[in-house]
Amino acid sequence: MNVSTSKKMFLEQLELRITRIRKLFLEQLESRITRFREMSSMRIPASQAACNLFPYYPVISWNSGCMQIFQHGLYGLCVDFSSLEFADNLAEASRFFKLLFKPALSQNSSTRMDKIKITIVEDDGPQEEKISLSNKDAEVLVITKYQYRVLFLVLLSAFSLYFAFDNPAPLYDLLQEYFDDSGPFQFAYFLNLLYSAVAIPNIILPPFVGPILDKYGMGKSFPLCTLGMVLSQTAVALGIEFKNQIIALIGRLFFAVSYQFGLMCCITLVTKWNRNRSVVGMSLLQAACRLGSVVTNLASVVIAKEVGVSGAFWVSVLLLVASFLPSLLMVRYERHRIQYMDKDNEMQMEQNRVESVWRAVIRKARSFSRLFWLTTFNLSAIYALVFGFNNIAASLIGKKSSHEPKEDISLIMSIPYCILIVLIPLIGLVMNRTGKLMWFTFVGFIIEIISFALLAFTDVLIEVPLVTHGIASALLMSSILPAVARSVDPQDTGTAFGIAFAAQNIAMTLIPVVVSALFSMHESYYEVCIFFMTLMCICIAVAGVTIWIDAKTGFRINAI
């Protein structure tokens, strides 16, 4: 639902409830203007802090005895003790709600938000009216009050999660020297097992993660998942500390489970708590994940040289602890949101509690529309492409830039990641205002074809296709996750992303195998680039079909 529609619906619901107050206001407007002009100052007792809404009528504002009249459309009139504030040209529904009900939300955190007190001050004392809001409106108020705090908790958790996830890769040489062939496995095999321990559960678990989270709720699940990440990463750090590969692998296996649940919690919370800004929230979430990977690549080696190899893993444990402690606040935030939830959502939550996980997955998967399955196909292809290319990037850059030293090759490889971190939030802001998510995906696939064509058919500097690849990846990754979220009902977000991530992990397993086979057969990356270009052409066709179906069904994905 776009911003203008949300605002219109909300005003229509309130219109009937404030008719008497507006009538009273208009009757007294002229006399009050005259009285205000005669007064050099005005004092309002603290007990009379209130909130009024008079759309499309003049609204009075005074400050230090100076009275002004404004008539520029919609204003929220907020009386705050001794001064009056007004909200001008509110462009977003979330900010509109926040400003409109600012006194009601800020005076007392324990005040019920389904009752908004309106006070009009007259000569013979204040007269009060009460507006009874629906549960849906009250839920919106709760979301508006806490959404940025929830977003901060999610971004902190995502950053810490990916910092810990990518810990082993930059420490390859230092870990090899540290273990010195001690343990039951050869070091190269042990390092591969650290990542395989994460990859294997990620193929099996995702479809069941969403229903499990829906069953127990985000308020309990988010802190527990974060605590699971702390404990499992602690086991990994202990294994590294005592050079015990078995303990490290067991910890990594449990970390994989916590990782999958934690990531799904982050995505679901962003969707539920940033309804009108979910595109920006998703973009910031992905930027936080990529930033965690980049920071661990840069900082882990420095930390390991300063305090030892195991110290780098203990730093990741401390980061996870720092994200766990604030996550306990989610219990309170979710309790407030659920208190004012719609009746339909309450019934859905009750069904989730009594229904088995397997039945919930089957039932919801059968109810998903074609839009969901088409966007899931593109999601799988995008992540398989991005990470499949990263797997061959070092070798490809080495062939294209054989004269470059290894340090410069590592720097060149970081170009797409840097572009991703910078562009994803900016693209999210643009998409939040314009909509057209699948059109951004469509353009991203075209730019991606251009980047692989430059690699395959030209001898341009390697930095050029890497830049275009970074831009295309930013467009694709910032648009596809919100598109998947919009293709299903909000209460089905967890299950939808679980199925989508299961398909993504299968694709990320198969695509590198195909790439390796092509390179082994031809000993050239020319055929690999042709394969990626062919895959992108298929994705363009799928994106076009998605745009067409979305237009026929009321612009569910491409709406603002």
Steps between C-alpha positions, in 0.01 A plus 500: 500500500652834398540804721218708349253212530600437864455865585166519321365191675611628840339839448176341385488289815558799725267737317181372658653500846613862507203668335376656821845623596560658159162670513575640843841617383361683194232672708757637739778568248415865441463585866819318587697688232380829641586390853848377398577830328423687820722274709872561511564151623310182574557236762368148481515277810695180466190295575334633184755359253290361219476423131258641238450421133326742266574406136467764230413777744709784643707393797621740763859494624645729763847544638604762754169680450528515120188355335507363145239340276594235246289352225716271286308172505546253780649588835528322830447736795703383802468693826808430710479679839586862424562491127323380189662307217354423161588246231529636148434309174534153648623273222501166677229331699739377770629851571145629478381262773801576716451877491123485524497294817827621646357617837291187546804281438753699701319601819467156651636179353241298690203695357275291278539616142149407387369813680620843385390793718419825325483818709364837394571784745219751553437783742294281727755216501605215280251283316608150412408253229636150453569323174491122504746360249472161339756234587661548161550873560637434849743241361623761252567738788703237684701422186566870444626546856743207502589432135837677497608332823405162354686581179813588700483168688460309174789678326730447799412130507552461123839674511619282789362186334693550176812612683502163679393304192795619288760480779698198366555610137740796551696300763590212267878539516510588869270209591712260296812611685316496835369141469826369349338172380366426851159333506328213318453690172738664258472875528356567152234235561427641846449853363265370230307311770454826694301635205336170405367476856308820427399419142340158556242605767414807293357277226281295735392748769361813325150372407437409865654809659213734410218287649707439814553874546130565434412235756700652786498867397774751430512629856639170627671376184726798429681507839525119506651490150753768596585307817547185289746687279694615809527149645586328170765758409640461852540127429681581174732743684572237767583245230743744340643599839581138595574386142214253514353463152206286614373760748542773238300299243223418748477868595492595134215254435289651777597846374352403161164429664510825700615688189200383297251580775668834576503612138135404457411692818674810364314488168163433664544782752597749230187404305263519797640815660569709188189446294513828309882505490572128463703563183737732689510258792590206276767707326655603831487138618695380197746787535556401865565139396748599231666749737547221757677288238723786387592605855591145603717466188685819589511471879544127573858483376596814694337367818663156456845656468445714809335258744529160332292296255246393760462866601339578166228243576451632853443848357215359292357345819511841671320658204227236518465561876467873425212419263337249738455732799295765313303225323324428831306821441323325214286314755348831608462642149329190362269483802381855427448426131310177557277669760341713227517248217214459253248226569602323177864497606406373846312210343797428275739497799271262688494267199880511484521393866283189460600396148797271440804652327487260205130566436556875526775486236284297259189712555675833453709382204182391319341839565788706358432672170695485176664832592671333793639209297623729221676735743644196682651378173666836444615516865672161461662602173622835636673362808642203307635747245649744752668237718582274206687786340680576827629142507679546167581870535850454642603258226336708227663822619832317522472398134386842383755685715791258527743788546325624815637400844278291730428795727362702207290203385340481845429872482348464153277217625354730765363745240156333461459468878577868557252600231238272655537652847474857367225456239257255662362747761478780241317278251268391782409863569426559132288185472310590816387821329447372147402135540566306174705234679498251212606771255813555710556123485447506124758777451743323735492185285573705188800671664621160621494367142707801395758430770544135393512605135785737584682213672445255216537709184723798586841577646393798710652553843366243744375780726236603243295174499545474876347844545205414275466168683488685832231741372293214357533298821387801706191543281416130512562434868322815620185427298453122509455445877226767534338354188480157664358659818231685305395192303349339814286609794694651794417210733653254250832683463704253708382193309537677165862595563571154637390340174677768296827453689479123462472548121782757516731261686432223250586738216815617682602134530433410135631811322863466626495135387393606150763776496774257608393248234507764227842622603637144520371418153620815324768639735364844428261741667350599164244218521430585863413857405275373220324274753439793736371715213257225396377471858445876514298490176269241656469720809408802284218295345381394847515861624295612199233238571499607867443865403214398268326283763553765768333762277201270446460429872511858628871587524570310819879502450554818299283728713658786693 
